[in-house]
Short mmCIF file of C-alpha atoms and ligand atoms in Angstrom, two decimals:
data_model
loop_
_atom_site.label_atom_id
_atom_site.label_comp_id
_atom_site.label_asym_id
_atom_site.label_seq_id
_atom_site.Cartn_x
_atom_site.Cartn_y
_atom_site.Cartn_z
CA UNK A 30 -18.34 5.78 12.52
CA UNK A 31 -18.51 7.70 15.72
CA UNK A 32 -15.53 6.50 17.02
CA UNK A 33 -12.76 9.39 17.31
CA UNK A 34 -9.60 8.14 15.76
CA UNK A 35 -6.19 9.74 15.60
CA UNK A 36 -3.59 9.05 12.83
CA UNK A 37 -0.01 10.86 12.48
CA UNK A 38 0.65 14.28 12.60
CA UNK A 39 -2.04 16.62 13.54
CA UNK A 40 -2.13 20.24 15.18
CA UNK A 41 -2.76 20.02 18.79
CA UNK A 42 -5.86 23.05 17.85
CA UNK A 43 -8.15 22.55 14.73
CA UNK A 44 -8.37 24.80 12.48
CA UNK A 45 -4.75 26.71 13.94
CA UNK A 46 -1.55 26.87 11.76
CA UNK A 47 0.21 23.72 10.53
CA UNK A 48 3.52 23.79 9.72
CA UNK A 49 5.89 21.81 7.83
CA UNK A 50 9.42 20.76 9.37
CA UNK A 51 10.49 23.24 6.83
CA UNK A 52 8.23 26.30 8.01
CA UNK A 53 5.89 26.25 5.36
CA UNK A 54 1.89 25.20 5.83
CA UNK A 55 -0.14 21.96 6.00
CA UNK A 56 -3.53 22.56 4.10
CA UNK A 57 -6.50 21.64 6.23
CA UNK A 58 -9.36 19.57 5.07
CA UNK A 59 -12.89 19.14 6.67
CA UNK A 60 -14.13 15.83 5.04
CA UNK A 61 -17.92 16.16 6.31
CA UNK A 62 -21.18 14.39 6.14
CA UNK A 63 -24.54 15.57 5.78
CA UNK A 64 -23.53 19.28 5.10
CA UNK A 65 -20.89 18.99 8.02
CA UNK A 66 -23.98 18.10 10.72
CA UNK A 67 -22.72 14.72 10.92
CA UNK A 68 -19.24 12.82 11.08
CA UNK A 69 -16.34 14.33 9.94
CA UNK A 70 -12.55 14.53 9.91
CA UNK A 71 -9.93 17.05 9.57
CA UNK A 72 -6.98 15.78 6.85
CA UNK A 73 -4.10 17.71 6.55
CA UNK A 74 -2.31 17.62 3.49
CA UNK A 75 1.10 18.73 2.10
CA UNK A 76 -0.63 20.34 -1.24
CA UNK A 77 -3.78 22.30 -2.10
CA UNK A 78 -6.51 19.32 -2.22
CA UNK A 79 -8.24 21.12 -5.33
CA UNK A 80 -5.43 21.51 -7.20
CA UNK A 81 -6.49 20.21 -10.70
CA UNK A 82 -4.57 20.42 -14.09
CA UNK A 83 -7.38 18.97 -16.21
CA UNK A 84 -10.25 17.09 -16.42
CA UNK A 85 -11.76 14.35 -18.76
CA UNK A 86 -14.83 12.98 -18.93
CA UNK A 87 -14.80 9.32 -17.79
CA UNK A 88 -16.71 7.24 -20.25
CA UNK A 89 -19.36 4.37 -18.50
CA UNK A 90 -20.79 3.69 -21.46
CA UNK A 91 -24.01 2.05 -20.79
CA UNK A 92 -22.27 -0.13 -17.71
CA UNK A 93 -24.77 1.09 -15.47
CA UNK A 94 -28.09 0.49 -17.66
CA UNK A 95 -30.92 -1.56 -16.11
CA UNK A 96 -33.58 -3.45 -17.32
CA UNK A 97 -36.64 -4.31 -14.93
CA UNK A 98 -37.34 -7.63 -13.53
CA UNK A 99 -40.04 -8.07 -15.61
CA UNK A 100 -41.98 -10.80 -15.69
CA UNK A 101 -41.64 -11.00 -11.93
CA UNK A 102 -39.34 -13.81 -11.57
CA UNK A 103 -36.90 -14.79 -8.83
CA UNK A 104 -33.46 -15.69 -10.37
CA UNK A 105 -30.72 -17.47 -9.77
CA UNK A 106 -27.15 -15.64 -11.18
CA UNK A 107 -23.98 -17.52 -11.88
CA UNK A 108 -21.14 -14.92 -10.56
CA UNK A 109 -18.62 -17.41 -11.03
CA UNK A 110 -19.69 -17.51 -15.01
CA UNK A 111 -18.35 -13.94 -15.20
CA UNK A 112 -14.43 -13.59 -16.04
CA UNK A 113 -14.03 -17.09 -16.81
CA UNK A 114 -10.63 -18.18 -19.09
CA UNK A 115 -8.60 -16.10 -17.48
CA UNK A 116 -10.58 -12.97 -18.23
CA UNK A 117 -9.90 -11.01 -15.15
CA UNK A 118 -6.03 -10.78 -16.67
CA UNK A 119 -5.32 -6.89 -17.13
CA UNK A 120 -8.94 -6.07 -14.96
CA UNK A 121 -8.56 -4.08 -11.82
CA UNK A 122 -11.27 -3.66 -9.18
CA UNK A 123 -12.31 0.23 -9.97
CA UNK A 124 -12.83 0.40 -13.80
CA UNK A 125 -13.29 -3.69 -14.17
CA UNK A 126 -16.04 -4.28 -11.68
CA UNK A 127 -19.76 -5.28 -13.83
CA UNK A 128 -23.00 -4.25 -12.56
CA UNK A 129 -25.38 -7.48 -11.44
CA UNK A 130 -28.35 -5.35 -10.20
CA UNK A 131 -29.04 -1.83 -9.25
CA UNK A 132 -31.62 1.23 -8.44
CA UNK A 133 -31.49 4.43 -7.31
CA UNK A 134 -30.26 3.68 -3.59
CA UNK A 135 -27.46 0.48 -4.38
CA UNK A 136 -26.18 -1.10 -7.25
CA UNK A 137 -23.87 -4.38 -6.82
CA UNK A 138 -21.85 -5.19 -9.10
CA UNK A 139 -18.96 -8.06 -9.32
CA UNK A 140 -15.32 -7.80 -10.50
CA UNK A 141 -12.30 -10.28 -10.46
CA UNK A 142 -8.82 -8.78 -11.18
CA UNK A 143 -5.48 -9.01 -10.93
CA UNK A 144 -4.21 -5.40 -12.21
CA UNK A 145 -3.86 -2.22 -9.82
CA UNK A 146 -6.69 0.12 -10.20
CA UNK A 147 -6.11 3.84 -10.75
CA UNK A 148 -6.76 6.28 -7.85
CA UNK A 149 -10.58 6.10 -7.47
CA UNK A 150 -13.34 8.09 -5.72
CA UNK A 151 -16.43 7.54 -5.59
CA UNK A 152 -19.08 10.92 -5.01
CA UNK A 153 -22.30 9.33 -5.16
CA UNK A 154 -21.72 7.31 -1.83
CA UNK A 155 -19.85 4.71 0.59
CA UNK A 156 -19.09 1.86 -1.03
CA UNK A 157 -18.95 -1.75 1.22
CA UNK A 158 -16.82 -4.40 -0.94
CA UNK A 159 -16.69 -7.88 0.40
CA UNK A 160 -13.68 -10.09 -0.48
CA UNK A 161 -14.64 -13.43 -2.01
CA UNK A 162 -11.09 -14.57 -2.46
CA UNK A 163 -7.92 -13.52 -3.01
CA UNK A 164 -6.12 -10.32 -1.49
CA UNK A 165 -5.28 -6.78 -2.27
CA UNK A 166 -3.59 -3.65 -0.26
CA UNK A 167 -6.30 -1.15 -0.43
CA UNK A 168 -4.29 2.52 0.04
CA UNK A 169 -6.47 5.60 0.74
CA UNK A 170 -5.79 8.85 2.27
CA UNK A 171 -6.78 7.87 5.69
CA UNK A 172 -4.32 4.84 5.34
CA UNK A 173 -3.78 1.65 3.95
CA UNK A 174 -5.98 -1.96 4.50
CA UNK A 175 -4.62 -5.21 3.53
CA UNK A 176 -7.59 -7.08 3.13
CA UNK A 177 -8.43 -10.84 2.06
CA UNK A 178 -10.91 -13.01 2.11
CA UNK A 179 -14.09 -12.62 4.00
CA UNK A 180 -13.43 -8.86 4.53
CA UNK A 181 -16.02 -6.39 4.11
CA UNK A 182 -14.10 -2.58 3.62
CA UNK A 183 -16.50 0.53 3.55
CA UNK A 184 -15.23 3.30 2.06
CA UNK A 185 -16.40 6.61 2.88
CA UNK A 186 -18.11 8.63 -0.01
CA UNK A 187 -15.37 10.90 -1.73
CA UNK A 188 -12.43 8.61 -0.13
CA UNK A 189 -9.28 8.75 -2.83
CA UNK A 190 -7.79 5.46 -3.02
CA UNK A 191 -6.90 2.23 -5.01
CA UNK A 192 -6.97 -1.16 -4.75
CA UNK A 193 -3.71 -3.13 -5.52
CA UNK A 194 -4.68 -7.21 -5.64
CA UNK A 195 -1.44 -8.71 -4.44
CA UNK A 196 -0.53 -12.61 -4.28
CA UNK A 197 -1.43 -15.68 -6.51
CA UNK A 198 -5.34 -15.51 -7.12
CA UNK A 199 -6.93 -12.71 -8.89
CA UNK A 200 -9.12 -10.51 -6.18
CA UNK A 201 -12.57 -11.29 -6.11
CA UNK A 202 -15.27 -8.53 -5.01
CA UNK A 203 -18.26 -8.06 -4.51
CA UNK A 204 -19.20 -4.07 -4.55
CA UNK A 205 -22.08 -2.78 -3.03
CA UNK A 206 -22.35 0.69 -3.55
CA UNK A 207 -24.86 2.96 -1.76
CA UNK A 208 -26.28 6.25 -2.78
CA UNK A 209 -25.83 7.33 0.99
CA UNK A 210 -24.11 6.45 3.61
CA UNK A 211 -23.30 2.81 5.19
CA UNK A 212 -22.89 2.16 8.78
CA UNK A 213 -23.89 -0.03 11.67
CA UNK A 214 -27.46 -0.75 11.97
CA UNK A 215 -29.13 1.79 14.44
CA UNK A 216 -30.55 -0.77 16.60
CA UNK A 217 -26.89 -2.01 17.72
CA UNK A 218 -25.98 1.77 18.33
CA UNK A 219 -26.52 3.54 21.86
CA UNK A 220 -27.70 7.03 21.53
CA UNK A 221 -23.65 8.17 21.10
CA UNK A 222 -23.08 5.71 19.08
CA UNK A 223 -21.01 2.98 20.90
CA UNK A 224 -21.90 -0.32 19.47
CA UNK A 225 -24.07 -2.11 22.29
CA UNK A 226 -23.41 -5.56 24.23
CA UNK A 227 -26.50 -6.96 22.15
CA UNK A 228 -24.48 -6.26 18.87
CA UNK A 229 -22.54 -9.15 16.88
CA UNK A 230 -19.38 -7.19 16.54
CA UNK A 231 -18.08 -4.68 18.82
CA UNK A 232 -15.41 -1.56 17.79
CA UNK A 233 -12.53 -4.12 18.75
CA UNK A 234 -13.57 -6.38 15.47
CA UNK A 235 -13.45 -2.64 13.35
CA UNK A 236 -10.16 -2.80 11.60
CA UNK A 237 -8.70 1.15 10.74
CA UNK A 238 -6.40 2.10 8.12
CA UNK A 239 -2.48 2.04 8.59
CA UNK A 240 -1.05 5.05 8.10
CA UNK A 241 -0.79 7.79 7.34
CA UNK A 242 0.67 6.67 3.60
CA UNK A 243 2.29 9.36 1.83
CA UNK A 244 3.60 8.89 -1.59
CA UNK A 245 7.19 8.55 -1.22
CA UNK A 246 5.87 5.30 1.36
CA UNK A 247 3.74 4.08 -1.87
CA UNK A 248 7.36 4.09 -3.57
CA UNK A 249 5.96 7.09 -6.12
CA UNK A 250 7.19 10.62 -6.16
CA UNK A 251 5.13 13.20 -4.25
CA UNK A 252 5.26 15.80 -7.66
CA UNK A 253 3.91 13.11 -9.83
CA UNK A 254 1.10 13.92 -11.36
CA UNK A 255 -1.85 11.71 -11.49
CA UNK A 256 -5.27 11.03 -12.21
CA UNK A 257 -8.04 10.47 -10.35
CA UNK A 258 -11.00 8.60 -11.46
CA UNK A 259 -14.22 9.99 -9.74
CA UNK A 260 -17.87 8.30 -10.20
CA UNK A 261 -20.67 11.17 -9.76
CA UNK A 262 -24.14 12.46 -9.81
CA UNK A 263 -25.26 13.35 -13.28
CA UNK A 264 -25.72 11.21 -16.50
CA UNK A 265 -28.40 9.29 -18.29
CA UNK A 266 -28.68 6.15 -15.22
CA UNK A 267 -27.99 9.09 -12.86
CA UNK A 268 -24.16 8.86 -12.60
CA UNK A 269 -21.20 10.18 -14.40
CA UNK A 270 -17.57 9.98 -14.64
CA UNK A 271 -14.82 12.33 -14.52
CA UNK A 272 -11.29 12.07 -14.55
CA UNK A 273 -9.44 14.43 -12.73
CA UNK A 274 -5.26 15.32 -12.86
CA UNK A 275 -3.71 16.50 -10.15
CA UNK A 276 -0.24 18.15 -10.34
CA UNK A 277 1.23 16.31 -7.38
CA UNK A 278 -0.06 12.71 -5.78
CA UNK A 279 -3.01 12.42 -3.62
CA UNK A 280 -1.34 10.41 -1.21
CA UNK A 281 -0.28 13.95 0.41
CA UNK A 282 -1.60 13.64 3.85
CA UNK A 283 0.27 13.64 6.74
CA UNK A 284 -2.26 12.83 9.44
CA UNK A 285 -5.97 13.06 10.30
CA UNK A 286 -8.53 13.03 13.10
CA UNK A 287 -12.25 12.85 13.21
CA UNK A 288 -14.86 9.77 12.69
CA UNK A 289 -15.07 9.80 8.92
CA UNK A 290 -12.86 6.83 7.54
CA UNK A 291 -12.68 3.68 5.89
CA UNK A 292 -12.84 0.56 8.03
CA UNK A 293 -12.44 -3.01 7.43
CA UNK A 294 -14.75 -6.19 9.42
CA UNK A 295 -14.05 -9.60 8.77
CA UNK A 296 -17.23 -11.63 8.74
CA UNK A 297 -15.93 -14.70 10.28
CA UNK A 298 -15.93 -11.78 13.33
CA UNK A 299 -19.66 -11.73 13.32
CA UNK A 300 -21.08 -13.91 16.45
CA UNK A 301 -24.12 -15.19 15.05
CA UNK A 302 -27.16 -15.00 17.13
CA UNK A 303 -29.46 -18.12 17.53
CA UNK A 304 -31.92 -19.50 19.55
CA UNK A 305 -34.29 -22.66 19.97
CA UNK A 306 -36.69 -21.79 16.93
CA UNK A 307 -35.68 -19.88 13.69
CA UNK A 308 -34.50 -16.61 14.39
CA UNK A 309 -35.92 -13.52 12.16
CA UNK A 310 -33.74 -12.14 9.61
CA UNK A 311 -32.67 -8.89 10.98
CA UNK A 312 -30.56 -10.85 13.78
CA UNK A 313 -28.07 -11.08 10.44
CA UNK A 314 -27.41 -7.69 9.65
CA UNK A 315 -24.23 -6.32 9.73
CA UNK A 316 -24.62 -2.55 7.94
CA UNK A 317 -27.42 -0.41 6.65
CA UNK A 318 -27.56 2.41 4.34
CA UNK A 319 -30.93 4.34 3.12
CA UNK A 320 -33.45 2.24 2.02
CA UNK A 321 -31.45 -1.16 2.08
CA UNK A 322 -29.52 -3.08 4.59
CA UNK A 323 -26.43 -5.59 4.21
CA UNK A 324 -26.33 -8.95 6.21
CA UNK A 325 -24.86 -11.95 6.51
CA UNK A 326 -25.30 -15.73 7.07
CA UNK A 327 -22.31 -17.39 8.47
CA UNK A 328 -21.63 -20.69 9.87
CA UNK A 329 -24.02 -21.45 13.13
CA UNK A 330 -25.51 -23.69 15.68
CA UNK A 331 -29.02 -24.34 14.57
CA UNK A 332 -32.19 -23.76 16.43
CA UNK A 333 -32.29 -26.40 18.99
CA UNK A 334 -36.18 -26.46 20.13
CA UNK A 335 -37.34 -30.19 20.27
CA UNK A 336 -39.18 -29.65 17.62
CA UNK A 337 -37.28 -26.95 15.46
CA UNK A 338 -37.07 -27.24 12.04
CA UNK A 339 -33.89 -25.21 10.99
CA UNK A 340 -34.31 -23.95 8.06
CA UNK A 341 -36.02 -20.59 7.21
CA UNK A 342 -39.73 -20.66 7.44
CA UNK A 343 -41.34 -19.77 4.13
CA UNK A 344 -41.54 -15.81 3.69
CA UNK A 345 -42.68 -12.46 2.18
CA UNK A 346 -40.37 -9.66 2.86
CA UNK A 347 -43.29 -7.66 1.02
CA UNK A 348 -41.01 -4.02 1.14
CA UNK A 349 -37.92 -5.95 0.07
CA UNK A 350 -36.07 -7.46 -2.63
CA UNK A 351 -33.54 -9.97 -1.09
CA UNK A 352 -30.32 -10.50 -2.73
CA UNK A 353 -28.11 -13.51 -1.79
CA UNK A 354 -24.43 -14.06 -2.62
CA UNK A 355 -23.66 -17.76 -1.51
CA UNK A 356 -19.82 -17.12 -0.52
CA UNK A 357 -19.00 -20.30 1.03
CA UNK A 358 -20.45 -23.84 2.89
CA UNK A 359 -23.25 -25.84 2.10
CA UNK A 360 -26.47 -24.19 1.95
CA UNK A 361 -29.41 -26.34 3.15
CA UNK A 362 -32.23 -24.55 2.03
CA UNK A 363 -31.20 -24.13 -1.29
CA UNK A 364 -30.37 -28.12 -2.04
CA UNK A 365 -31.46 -29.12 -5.90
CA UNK A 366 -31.62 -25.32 -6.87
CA UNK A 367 -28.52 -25.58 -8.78
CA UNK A 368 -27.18 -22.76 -6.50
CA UNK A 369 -23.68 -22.98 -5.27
CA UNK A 370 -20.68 -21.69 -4.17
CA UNK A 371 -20.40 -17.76 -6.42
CA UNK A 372 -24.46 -17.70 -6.76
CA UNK A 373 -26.77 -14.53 -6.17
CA UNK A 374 -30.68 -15.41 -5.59
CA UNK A 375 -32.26 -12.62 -6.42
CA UNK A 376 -36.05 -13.03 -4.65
CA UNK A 377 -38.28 -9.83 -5.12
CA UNK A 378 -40.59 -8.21 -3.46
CA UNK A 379 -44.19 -9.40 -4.38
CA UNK A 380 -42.98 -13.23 -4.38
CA UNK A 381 -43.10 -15.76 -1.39
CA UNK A 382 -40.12 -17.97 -1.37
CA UNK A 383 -38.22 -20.42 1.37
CA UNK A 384 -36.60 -23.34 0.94
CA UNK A 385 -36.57 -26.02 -2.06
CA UNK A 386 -38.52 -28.91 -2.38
CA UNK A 387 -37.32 -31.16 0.66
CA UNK A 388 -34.93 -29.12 2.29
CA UNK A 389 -37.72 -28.30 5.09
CA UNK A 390 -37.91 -31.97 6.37
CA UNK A 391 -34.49 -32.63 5.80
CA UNK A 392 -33.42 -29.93 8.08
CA UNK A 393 -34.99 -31.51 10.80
CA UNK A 394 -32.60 -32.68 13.60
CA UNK A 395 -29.43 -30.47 11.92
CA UNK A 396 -27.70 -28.78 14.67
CA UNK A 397 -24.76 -26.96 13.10
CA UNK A 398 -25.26 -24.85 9.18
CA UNK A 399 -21.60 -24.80 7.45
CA UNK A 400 -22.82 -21.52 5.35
CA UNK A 401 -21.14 -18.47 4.36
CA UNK A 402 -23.63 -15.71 2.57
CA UNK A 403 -23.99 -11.88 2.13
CA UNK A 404 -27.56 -10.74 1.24
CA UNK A 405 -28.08 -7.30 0.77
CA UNK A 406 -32.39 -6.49 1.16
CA UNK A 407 -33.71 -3.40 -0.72
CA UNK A 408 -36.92 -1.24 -0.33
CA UNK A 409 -36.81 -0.35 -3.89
CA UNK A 410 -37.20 -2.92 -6.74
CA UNK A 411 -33.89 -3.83 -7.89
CA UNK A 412 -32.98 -3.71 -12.01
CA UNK A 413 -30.89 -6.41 -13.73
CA UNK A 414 -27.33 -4.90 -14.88
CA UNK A 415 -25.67 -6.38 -17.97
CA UNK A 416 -23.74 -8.98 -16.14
CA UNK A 417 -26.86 -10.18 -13.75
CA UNK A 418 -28.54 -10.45 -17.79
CA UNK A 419 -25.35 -12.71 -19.12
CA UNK A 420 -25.64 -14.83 -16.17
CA UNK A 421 -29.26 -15.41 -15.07
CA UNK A 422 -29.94 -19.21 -15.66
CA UNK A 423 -33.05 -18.92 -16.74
CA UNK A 424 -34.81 -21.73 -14.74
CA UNK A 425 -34.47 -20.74 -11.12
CA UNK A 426 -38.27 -19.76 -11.15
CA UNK A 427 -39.60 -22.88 -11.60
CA UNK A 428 -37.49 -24.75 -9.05
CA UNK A 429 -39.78 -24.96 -6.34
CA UNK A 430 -41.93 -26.52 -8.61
CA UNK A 431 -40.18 -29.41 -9.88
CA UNK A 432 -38.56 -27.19 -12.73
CA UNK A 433 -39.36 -26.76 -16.15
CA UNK A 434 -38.34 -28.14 -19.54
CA UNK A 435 -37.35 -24.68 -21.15
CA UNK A 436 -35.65 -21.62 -19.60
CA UNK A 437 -37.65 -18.16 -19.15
CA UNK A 438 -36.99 -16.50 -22.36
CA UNK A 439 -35.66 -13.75 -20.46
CA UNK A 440 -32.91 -15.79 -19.11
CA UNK A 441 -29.26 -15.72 -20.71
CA UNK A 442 -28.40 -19.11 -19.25
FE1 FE2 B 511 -35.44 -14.76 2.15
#
């Protein structure tokens, strides 16, 4: 983000001596992007930040393996068939979460849980997780987020923090994690960065992190030692896991400044943007990182030409795979699909797809879409993950076609 931000107690001069109420120093940080030619921000800690007592290797097993989408075939994949029977009991978000699909740039993966997560980081890039349901207190170094449904938080690249689901339902997220950076399409960006009038959300919708949070304010000692769980380059798929202990808790800084940090954006936030015949598919977006971008359908006035017809035109996004995560609503285009409410379409590049048989004439005269969805597009083909496998019903394919007796025999379902 390029928007300065200021949070408890920093030096009135970077990079000048910081001292404690005591006498003794603060230990400055530079948390920079892009070999510190890009956003930053200064953190100033009680303790030495690379302080490290030992270090394990973190064990993904083969979590993060892929298979190709081969055949060709779009799919259809039941998230809500994943941690049924109480399954998410004893999960947490960091170590629980099950890859769906993936390649090199972003892999999305799904997780419901009720149990804290350790201190996580992750070094291959931001992360954007989207709340399905429940709610969690997310603490980081820059702060902590209470987030809950419908929130998307992005996570800087290297950010320490947890997430801690708190109420009655188990969390439910959805985590897209980039091999880069994520951030507000370019196109709603001035040449500083502000976020333009044309833009669906402005910096007032951007929700910061509380703070700062030290550990005494977490209600654990500041000498504690702890781990750290880190996710890394390196590895057979590319990434590797460490596990770090620090003498003392991470949750050591006292303030910051700069325009690296986590943020939070609620979609129901996002103004939609319509007109009188169907608007293209980049009016959705909400963030990009390399070689994909995140957007999202959310409930909308419908175009309103005489002679509109609503839903999407059929289409070939020929440099894209499109994902879809139906969140919420009642998706017209999709009628007699057997999607629903905790689906993920997955329709690849090299396929033409729209809407199911009928669903174009129906839409005619519609004025209002109740619909809630997050589709992430890629430029690289995307690979099925072990839980987009267990979950793939097998007969999506076919259902523009009037279906088919059998299910693909690469579908689990
Ligand atoms: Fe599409």
């Amino acid at each position: 983000m390029a928007h300065y931000q200021r949070i408890g107690n920093v030096p009135d001069k970077r990079h000048t001596q910081h001292r404690t109420p005591e006498g003794g120093l603060y230990y400055e940080e530079l948390m920079g992007e892009e070999g510190f030619s890009s956003d930053s921000s200064l953190l100033y800690h009680r303790r030495l930040p690379s302080a490290i007592t030992d270090a394990r290797a973190w064990d993904l097993g083969n979590s993060l393996a892929t298979t190709p989408n081969h055949p060709l075939l779009p799919r259809h994949l039941k998230l809500h068939d994943l941690f049924v029977d109480g399954a998410w009991r004893g999960v947490d978000v960091v170590t629980g979460r099950r890859l769906v699909l993936g390649n090199g740039d972003v892999r999305i993966s799904y997780v419901v849980a009720d149990a804290p997560s350790p201190f996580y980081r992750n070094g291959l890039g931001d992360e954007c997780v989207f709340v399905e349901g429940g709610a969690a207190r997310v603490e980081t170094v820059f702060g902590t987020f209470d987030v809950a449904r419908g929130d998307y938080l992005v996570i800087p690249r290297a950010t320490t923090h947890r997430w801690i689901p708190v109420g009655e339902e188990p969390l439910r997220a959805y985590c897209i994690e980039a091999s880069s950076h994520i951030a507000p399409p370019k196109g709603y960006l001035s040449r500083y960065g502000q976020l333009l009038e044309h833009a669906p959300y402005c910096e007032r919708d951007l929700r910061l992190p509380h703070g700062p949070l030290l550990a005494e304010d977490a209600g654990i000692g500041a000498d504690e030692p702890t781990e750290v769980y880190i996710k890394h380059r390196g590895g057979p798929n590319g990434t590797a896991g460490t596990v770090y202990t620090y003498p003392h808790h991470p949750l050591d800084v006292v303030g910051w400044d700069g325009c690296l940090y986590p943020f939070a954006f609620n979609v129901s936030d996002f103004e939609p943007i319509t007109g009188r015949v169907h608007q293209p598919p980049p009016v959705h977006q909400v963030f990009e990182g390399h070689n994909f971008v995140i957007c999202n359908f959310v409930p909308r006035k419908v175009d309103y030409h005489p002679l509109s017809i609503p839903v999407p035109y059929y289409h070939s996004n020929v440099d894209s795979d499109e994902v879809m995560f139906y969140v919420d609503g009642d998706y017209a285009a999709r009628k007699g699909s057997g999607i629903g409410k905790g689906s993920v379409s997955v329709h690849p590049g090299g396929h033409a797809h729209g809407p199911q048989p009928g669903a174009y004439e129906r839409s005619i005269g519609a004025d209002y879409f109740d619909e809630l969805a997050v589709m992430v597009d890629t430029f690289r083909p995307l690979e099925l993950g072990e839980a987009g496998r267990a979950v793939d019903d097998g007969i999506y394919a076919w259902s523009w076609a009037g279906g088919k007796d059998e299910p693909t025999l690469d579908g689990a379902g």
